[in-house]
Coordinates of C-alpha atoms and ligand atoms in Angstrom, one line a residue:
M1 CA 114.5 97.5 62.6
P2 CA 112.9 97.9 66.3
K3 CA 109.1 98.0 66.4
F4 CA 109.4 101.1 68.8
L5 CA 110.8 104.4 68.9
G6 CA 112.7 104.1 71.8
Y7 CA 112.3 104.7 75.7
R8 CA 111.2 107.7 78.0
C9 CA 112.1 107.9 81.6
S10 CA 109.3 108.1 84.1
L11 CA 111.5 110.2 86.6
C12 CA 113.1 112.7 84.4
G13 CA 111.5 112.7 81.2
T14 CA 114.7 111.7 78.8
E15 CA 114.0 110.0 75.9
Y16 CA 116.6 107.2 74.6
S17 CA 116.8 105.4 71.2
P18 CA 116.1 101.6 71.4
N19 CA 119.7 100.7 71.4
E20 CA 120.9 103.3 74.0
V21 CA 120.0 101.7 77.0
A22 CA 118.0 98.1 78.1
Y23 CA 116.6 98.6 81.4
T24 CA 116.4 101.7 83.6
C25 CA 117.2 105.3 83.2
P26 CA 121.4 105.6 83.6
K27 CA 120.5 109.4 85.0
D28 CA 118.3 108.5 87.9
G29 CA 117.3 104.8 88.0
G30 CA 113.6 105.7 86.8
N31 CA 111.6 102.9 85.0
L32 CA 111.6 103.5 81.2
D33 CA 108.4 103.7 79.2
V34 CA 108.6 101.9 75.5
T35 CA 107.6 104.5 73.4
L36 CA 105.5 103.2 70.4
D37 CA 105.0 105.1 67.2
I38 CA 101.3 106.0 68.0
E39 CA 100.8 108.3 64.6
S40 CA 102.0 105.5 62.4
I41 CA 99.8 102.7 64.1
R42 CA 96.8 104.9 63.8
T43 CA 97.1 105.6 60.2
K44 CA 97.9 101.9 59.6
Y45 CA 95.4 100.2 62.0
Q46 CA 91.7 100.5 62.9
P47 CA 90.3 98.9 66.1
E48 CA 88.4 96.6 63.6
D49 CA 91.9 95.2 62.3
I50 CA 92.7 94.1 65.8
L51 CA 89.2 92.8 66.9
S52 CA 88.5 90.8 63.8
R53 CA 91.4 88.6 64.3
N54 CA 91.0 84.9 64.9
D55 CA 94.2 84.8 67.4
P56 CA 92.6 85.1 71.3
S57 CA 96.1 85.1 72.5
L58 CA 97.7 88.3 73.5
W59 CA 99.5 88.2 70.1
R60 CA 96.3 89.5 68.5
Y61 CA 97.5 92.7 69.7
L62 CA 100.7 92.5 67.6
P63 CA 100.3 96.0 65.8
L64 CA 100.3 97.6 69.5
L65 CA 103.6 95.8 70.8
P66 CA 107.0 96.7 70.5
V67 CA 108.2 93.1 69.5
D68 CA 107.6 90.7 66.5
E69 CA 105.5 87.4 67.2
P70 CA 108.5 84.8 67.4
V71 CA 107.8 82.5 64.4
G72 CA 107.4 79.0 64.8
D73 CA 104.7 76.2 65.6
S74 CA 101.9 76.6 68.1
T75 CA 103.6 76.5 71.6
P76 CA 102.5 77.8 75.0
L77 CA 104.4 81.0 73.9
H78 CA 101.9 81.7 71.2
A79 CA 99.1 80.7 73.8
A80 CA 99.6 83.5 76.6
G81 CA 96.8 86.0 77.4
G82 CA 93.3 85.6 76.0
T83 CA 92.1 84.9 79.4
P84 CA 88.4 84.5 80.4
V85 CA 86.1 87.0 82.3
F86 CA 83.3 85.5 84.3
K87 CA 80.5 87.3 86.1
L88 CA 80.5 86.4 89.7
T89 CA 76.7 86.9 90.2
S90 CA 76.5 85.3 93.8
L91 CA 79.3 86.9 95.0
A92 CA 78.4 90.2 93.6
K93 CA 74.8 89.8 95.8
K94 CA 77.0 88.8 98.8
V95 CA 79.0 91.9 98.7
G96 CA 76.4 94.0 97.6
L97 CA 77.3 95.1 94.1
Q98 CA 75.1 95.3 91.2
N99 CA 78.3 93.7 88.7
L100 CA 81.1 92.0 89.6
W101 CA 83.5 90.0 87.0
L102 CA 86.7 88.3 87.5
K103 CA 89.2 88.0 84.9
D104 CA 91.0 84.8 85.5
E105 CA 94.6 84.8 84.6
S106 CA 95.1 81.5 86.4
R107 CA 94.3 80.2 82.8
N108 CA 97.8 81.5 81.1
P109 CA 100.0 78.6 80.0
T110 CA 102.0 78.8 83.4
A111 CA 98.9 79.6 85.6
S112 CA 99.8 83.3 86.2
F113 CA 99.4 86.9 84.8
K114 CA 103.2 86.8 84.3
D115 CA 103.0 84.9 81.1
R116 CA 102.0 88.1 79.5
A117 CA 105.5 89.7 80.6
S118 CA 107.5 86.8 80.1
A119 CA 106.5 86.0 76.2
I120 CA 107.5 89.4 75.3
V121 CA 110.7 89.6 77.3
V122 CA 111.1 86.3 75.2
A123 CA 110.4 87.8 71.9
R124 CA 112.7 90.7 72.8
A125 CA 115.5 88.4 73.7
H126 CA 115.2 86.4 70.5
E127 CA 115.2 89.9 68.6
I128 CA 118.6 90.9 70.2
G129 CA 120.2 87.6 70.2
A130 CA 120.5 87.4 73.8
E131 CA 121.9 83.8 74.6
I132 CA 120.9 83.5 78.3
V133 CA 117.6 85.3 80.0
V134 CA 117.7 85.4 83.6
T135 CA 115.1 86.6 86.2
A136 CA 114.4 87.2 89.9
S137 CA 111.2 86.1 90.8
T138 CA 109.0 85.2 94.0
G139 CA 107.8 82.2 92.1
N140 CA 105.4 83.2 89.1
A141 CA 107.7 85.6 87.0
G142 CA 110.4 82.8 87.2
A143 CA 107.9 79.8 86.2
A144 CA 106.5 82.1 83.4
L145 CA 109.9 83.1 82.1
A146 CA 110.9 79.1 82.4
G147 CA 108.0 78.2 80.7
M148 CA 108.1 80.5 77.6
S149 CA 111.8 79.9 77.2
A150 CA 111.0 76.2 77.2
A151 CA 108.5 76.5 74.4
A152 CA 110.9 78.8 72.5
G153 CA 114.2 76.8 73.1
Q154 CA 115.7 79.9 75.0
K155 CA 118.1 79.4 78.0
A156 CA 116.9 80.5 81.2
I157 CA 118.5 81.2 84.4
I158 CA 115.9 81.9 87.6
F159 CA 116.6 83.3 91.0
A160 CA 113.9 82.7 93.7
P161 CA 113.8 82.9 97.6
K162 CA 114.3 79.7 98.9
S163 CA 111.3 80.2 100.7
A164 CA 109.2 80.2 97.4
P165 CA 106.0 77.9 97.4
P166 CA 107.2 74.4 96.3
A167 CA 104.9 74.2 93.6
K168 CA 106.5 77.2 92.0
V169 CA 109.7 75.7 92.3
A170 CA 108.5 72.5 90.9
Q171 CA 107.5 74.4 88.0
L172 CA 110.7 76.2 87.2
L173 CA 112.6 72.9 87.3
I174 CA 110.4 70.8 85.1
F175 CA 110.4 73.6 82.5
G176 CA 114.3 73.0 82.5
A177 CA 115.7 76.4 83.7
K178 CA 118.8 76.6 85.7
V179 CA 117.0 77.4 89.3
I180 CA 119.2 79.2 91.8
L181 CA 117.4 79.5 95.0
V182 CA 118.8 82.4 97.2
D183 CA 119.1 82.5 101.0
G184 CA 117.1 85.4 101.3
T185 CA 114.3 87.7 100.3
Y186 CA 112.8 88.3 96.8
D187 CA 114.6 91.6 97.1
D188 CA 118.1 89.8 97.6
A189 CA 117.4 87.7 94.7
F190 CA 116.6 91.0 92.7
D191 CA 119.8 92.8 93.4
L192 CA 121.7 89.6 92.8
T193 CA 120.2 88.9 89.3
V194 CA 120.8 92.5 88.5
K195 CA 124.8 92.2 89.3
C196 CA 125.0 88.7 87.7
A197 CA 123.3 89.9 84.6
D198 CA 126.2 92.8 84.2
E199 CA 128.9 90.5 85.2
F200 CA 128.1 87.6 82.9
G201 CA 126.1 89.7 80.0
W202 CA 123.0 87.7 80.6
Y203 CA 119.6 89.4 79.5
C204 CA 117.8 90.5 82.5
R205 CA 113.7 90.1 83.0
N206 CA 113.6 91.5 86.2
T207 CA 110.1 92.9 87.1
G208 CA 109.7 96.7 86.3
Y209 CA 113.6 96.8 85.7
N210 CA 113.2 95.5 82.0
P211 CA 110.7 97.7 80.0
F212 CA 109.3 95.0 78.0
T213 CA 107.7 93.6 81.2
A214 CA 105.4 96.5 81.4
E215 CA 104.7 96.3 77.3
G216 CA 103.6 92.6 78.0
K217 CA 101.5 93.5 80.9
K218 CA 99.4 96.0 78.7
T219 CA 97.9 93.1 77.0
A220 CA 95.7 92.8 80.0
A221 CA 94.1 96.2 79.4
F222 CA 93.5 95.6 75.6
E223 CA 91.7 92.4 76.3
I224 CA 89.9 94.6 79.2
W225 CA 89.0 97.2 76.5
E226 CA 87.4 94.3 74.3
W227 CA 85.8 92.8 76.5
W228 CA 84.0 96.0 78.1
Q229 CA 83.0 97.1 74.6
D230 CA 80.7 93.8 74.4
A231 CA 79.8 94.0 78.3
H232 CA 79.2 97.7 78.3
A233 CA 77.1 97.4 75.2
K234 CA 74.7 94.5 76.6
W235 CA 74.1 97.0 79.5
H236 CA 73.3 99.9 77.3
D237 CA 70.7 97.3 75.6
E238 CA 69.2 96.6 79.2
F239 CA 68.9 100.3 80.6
G240 CA 68.7 102.4 77.1
E241 CA 71.0 104.6 75.5
G242 CA 71.0 107.3 77.9
H243 CA 72.0 105.3 81.2
E244 CA 74.8 106.8 83.2
H245 CA 76.9 104.7 85.1
P246 CA 80.3 105.0 86.9
P247 CA 83.4 104.0 84.9
L248 CA 84.5 100.4 85.2
T249 CA 86.7 99.8 88.2
V250 CA 89.4 97.4 87.9
F251 CA 91.0 95.9 91.1
V252 CA 94.6 94.3 90.8
S253 CA 96.8 93.0 93.6
V254 CA 100.2 94.9 93.8
G255 CA 103.7 93.8 94.8
D256 CA 106.4 95.6 92.7
G257 CA 103.7 97.4 90.9
N258 CA 104.3 96.5 87.5
I259 CA 101.0 94.7 86.9
I260 CA 98.8 97.8 87.7
S261 CA 101.6 100.0 85.6
G262 CA 101.4 98.0 82.7
I263 CA 97.7 97.9 82.5
H264 CA 97.9 101.6 83.0
K265 CA 100.2 101.8 80.2
G266 CA 97.9 99.8 78.0
F267 CA 95.2 102.0 78.7
K268 CA 97.2 105.4 77.9
D269 CA 98.0 103.5 74.5
L270 CA 94.2 102.9 73.7
V271 CA 93.6 106.7 74.7
E272 CA 96.4 108.2 72.9
L273 CA 95.5 106.0 69.7
G274 CA 91.6 107.6 70.2
W275 CA 90.5 104.0 70.7
M276 CA 89.2 104.4 74.3
Q277 CA 87.2 107.2 75.5
R278 CA 86.9 107.1 79.0
M279 CA 89.6 105.2 81.2
P280 CA 88.6 102.6 83.8
R281 CA 90.0 103.4 87.6
L282 CA 92.5 101.5 88.6
I283 CA 92.5 100.1 92.2
G284 CA 95.5 98.8 93.6
V285 CA 95.5 96.2 96.5
Q286 CA 98.6 95.2 98.9
A287 CA 98.8 93.1 101.7
E288 CA 98.9 94.9 105.0
G289 CA 102.3 93.8 105.5
S290 CA 103.8 94.6 102.5
A291 CA 102.1 98.0 101.7
V292 CA 104.9 100.3 100.3
I293 CA 103.0 101.7 97.4
S294 CA 99.8 102.0 99.1
N295 CA 101.4 104.5 101.7
A296 CA 103.4 106.4 99.4
F297 CA 99.8 106.9 97.6
H298 CA 98.1 107.8 100.7
A299 CA 101.1 110.1 101.8
E300 CA 100.3 112.0 98.3
T301 CA 104.3 111.2 97.7
E302 CA 106.0 109.4 94.9
T303 CA 108.9 108.5 97.3
I304 CA 109.1 105.0 97.7
Q305 CA 109.9 103.8 101.3
P306 CA 110.9 100.4 101.9
V307 CA 109.3 98.0 104.2
K308 CA 110.3 94.6 105.8
A309 CA 107.2 92.7 104.1
Q310 CA 105.2 90.1 105.8
T311 CA 102.3 88.3 104.1
I312 CA 101.4 85.1 103.5
A313 CA 100.6 86.3 100.0
D314 CA 104.3 85.5 98.8
S315 CA 103.7 87.0 95.1
I316 CA 103.0 90.5 96.5
S317 CA 105.5 90.4 99.6
V318 CA 107.9 93.1 98.2
D319 CA 110.2 95.0 100.4
L320 CA 111.1 97.7 97.7
P321 CA 108.8 97.7 95.0
R322 CA 110.7 98.0 91.4
D323 CA 107.9 99.9 89.8
G324 CA 106.4 102.1 92.7
V325 CA 106.4 105.5 91.0
R326 CA 104.3 104.7 88.0
A327 CA 102.2 102.5 90.4
V328 CA 101.5 105.2 92.4
R329 CA 100.2 107.3 89.0
A330 CA 98.5 104.4 87.9
A331 CA 95.9 105.0 90.6
R332 CA 96.2 108.7 91.0
E333 CA 95.7 109.4 87.2
T334 CA 92.9 107.1 86.8
G335 CA 90.8 108.4 89.7
G336 CA 91.8 105.3 91.5
T337 CA 93.1 104.4 95.1
Y338 CA 95.2 102.1 96.9
L339 CA 93.9 99.7 99.8
T340 CA 95.4 97.1 101.9
V341 CA 93.9 93.7 102.8
S342 CA 94.8 91.6 105.7
D343 CA 96.2 87.8 105.6
E344 CA 92.7 87.2 107.0
E345 CA 90.8 88.6 104.5
I346 CA 93.1 87.1 101.7
L347 CA 92.2 83.6 103.0
K348 CA 88.5 84.2 103.2
A349 CA 88.8 85.7 99.6
I350 CA 90.4 82.4 98.6
A351 CA 87.4 80.4 100.2
E352 CA 84.9 82.8 98.6
L353 CA 86.4 82.6 95.0
G354 CA 86.8 78.7 95.8
S355 CA 83.1 78.7 96.6
V356 CA 82.3 79.8 92.8
G357 CA 84.8 78.0 91.2
V358 CA 87.8 80.1 90.8
F359 CA 90.9 78.6 92.6
A360 CA 93.4 81.7 93.2
E361 CA 96.5 81.9 95.1
P362 CA 96.7 84.6 98.0
A363 CA 98.2 87.6 95.9
G364 CA 95.3 86.3 93.2
A365 CA 92.9 86.4 95.8
A366 CA 94.0 89.9 97.2
A367 CA 92.2 91.8 94.6
Y368 CA 89.0 90.3 95.5
A369 CA 89.7 90.8 99.1
G370 CA 90.1 94.0 98.0
V371 CA 86.9 94.5 96.6
V372 CA 84.9 93.2 99.7
R373 CA 87.1 95.8 101.4
A374 CA 86.1 98.9 99.0
V375 CA 82.4 97.9 99.0
S376 CA 82.4 97.7 103.0
T377 CA 84.3 101.2 103.3
G378 CA 82.1 103.0 100.6
E379 CA 85.2 103.1 98.6
V380 CA 82.5 101.9 95.7
G381 CA 79.2 102.0 95.4
S382 CA 76.8 99.1 94.6
E383 CA 76.3 100.3 91.0
N384 CA 80.0 100.5 90.2
P385 CA 81.0 97.9 87.6
I386 CA 83.9 96.0 89.0
L387 CA 86.4 93.7 87.5
A388 CA 88.8 92.0 89.8
L389 CA 91.7 90.2 88.3
N390 CA 93.0 86.6 89.5
T391 CA 96.6 86.9 89.1
G392 CA 97.6 83.3 89.8
S393 CA 96.3 79.9 90.4
G394 CA 95.5 78.5 93.9
L395 CA 97.5 75.3 92.7
K396 CA 100.7 77.4 93.1
D397 CA 100.4 77.5 96.8
I398 CA 98.4 74.9 98.3
R399 CA 99.5 75.2 101.7
A400 CA 97.7 78.7 101.9
A401 CA 94.8 77.2 100.0
M402 CA 94.7 74.6 103.0
N403 CA 94.8 77.2 105.6
A404 CA 91.8 78.9 103.9
V405 CA 89.4 76.1 104.3
A406 CA 88.6 73.5 107.1
S407 CA 90.5 70.2 106.6
A408 CA 88.1 67.0 105.8
P409 CA 87.2 64.4 108.2
V410 CA 89.2 61.0 108.0
I411 CA 86.7 58.1 108.5
E412 CA 86.6 54.4 109.1
P413 CA 85.5 52.8 105.4
T414 CA 81.9 52.1 106.8
L415 CA 78.3 53.5 106.4
D416 CA 78.3 53.6 110.3
A417 CA 81.2 56.1 110.3
V418 CA 79.2 58.0 107.4
K419 CA 76.1 58.3 109.1
K420 CA 77.9 59.4 112.2
L421 CA 79.7 62.2 110.5
L422 CA 76.5 63.3 108.7
Ligands
LIG501 C1 100.0 86.4 91.3 C2 100.5 87.5 91.4 N1 99.6 88.4 91.4 C3 100.2 89.9 91.7 C4 101.5 90.1 91.4 C5 101.9 91.4 91.7 O1 102.4 92.2 90.4 P1 103.6 93.4 90.5 O2 104.6 92.8 91.3 O3 103.7 93.8 89.0 O4 102.8 94.4 91.3 C6 102.5 88.9 91.2 C7 103.9 89.4 91.0 O5 104.5 88.4 91.3 C8 101.9 87.7 91.2 O6 102.8 86.8 90.7
LIG502 ZN1 115.7 109.4 84.2

């Protein structure tokens, strides 16, 4: 018996039973939301049942997930999620904020946020007995699928653009996935993967296309909810019970739009359960050269118009976002917004995060670049409590990192040379 009721199309609202469809809505191609039996979860569980669990990984939220945890030894698959939140006091001061935190998703087993989605998809693949799981990826989703699959003994095939940063390709290969590099864009790889899954009967993990990716990504919302209860309580100790303040604002970098819609889904689950009263605002950050969702948001439309994407932030370089409509709604329905940042702002953000001990890849640093931008334009005031996500490790793309800082001098190995340099 599946742990979920079925699916609901985000465009036309049609409901499907668990075995009726696997990916998007057959009528209109809309992304499907997995529907949980919220009533039954509410009667069986209290927040305490989750908060008191010892497991720090995303599997602590098992009652709210549509899959079972794969049984077996402790492996990287069992360690996705549970990422730390750091308080960035010096950067907050520099930017002009009273409170700024960063949730560091680079601490996931394969060093990006995507492990959350891939862990849940691999669990689903196991439940439906899929022999092969396939995904298109700019790199991280593939590395995550390859890593989680390796941990679970699942066969995986990854299609990535041949321009993917070498470190990401290395991860794919090291985890033993079959890697196919496509002479084209991420969007080309995406379409090809869907065709192959159809033709060969592979189970397709493609971001947004597979409804379980958002179910994995929503676990970040559960962690934010749990963390904020503490952080918020500390505030009230400091300022007194009646202290009023704006809601928590969460900055997320956006490419396909599946991370932001997954996080939104997580908050919606919690509100439906009656476990969360005030939903955080979600602010999506896109690269100027890949801003389809931001464009739609500001044009007040849900029509997703593709662009020819061009940005150093390869993970969010997307011509046609595959979860655009839900991503527009994530900002709209939480009182958030979208903003764009230039490649220069992203490089500066990499260096600034590095200066406080956080190493982010371009797409990861984009969220912090968005914070800087939002404060400078007055989109958020100094009293707003802000949480930015770093979605991927800087080690994934060292070429971009080297462009963010001055290169190191090379000297003769003599004291004189050092003195001259200093
Ligand atoms: C590091 C990183 N940040 C952000 C994103 C954006 O996520 P989404 O495409 O779901 O919007 C990705 C997706 O590949 C990513 O790898
Ligand atoms: Zn539909």
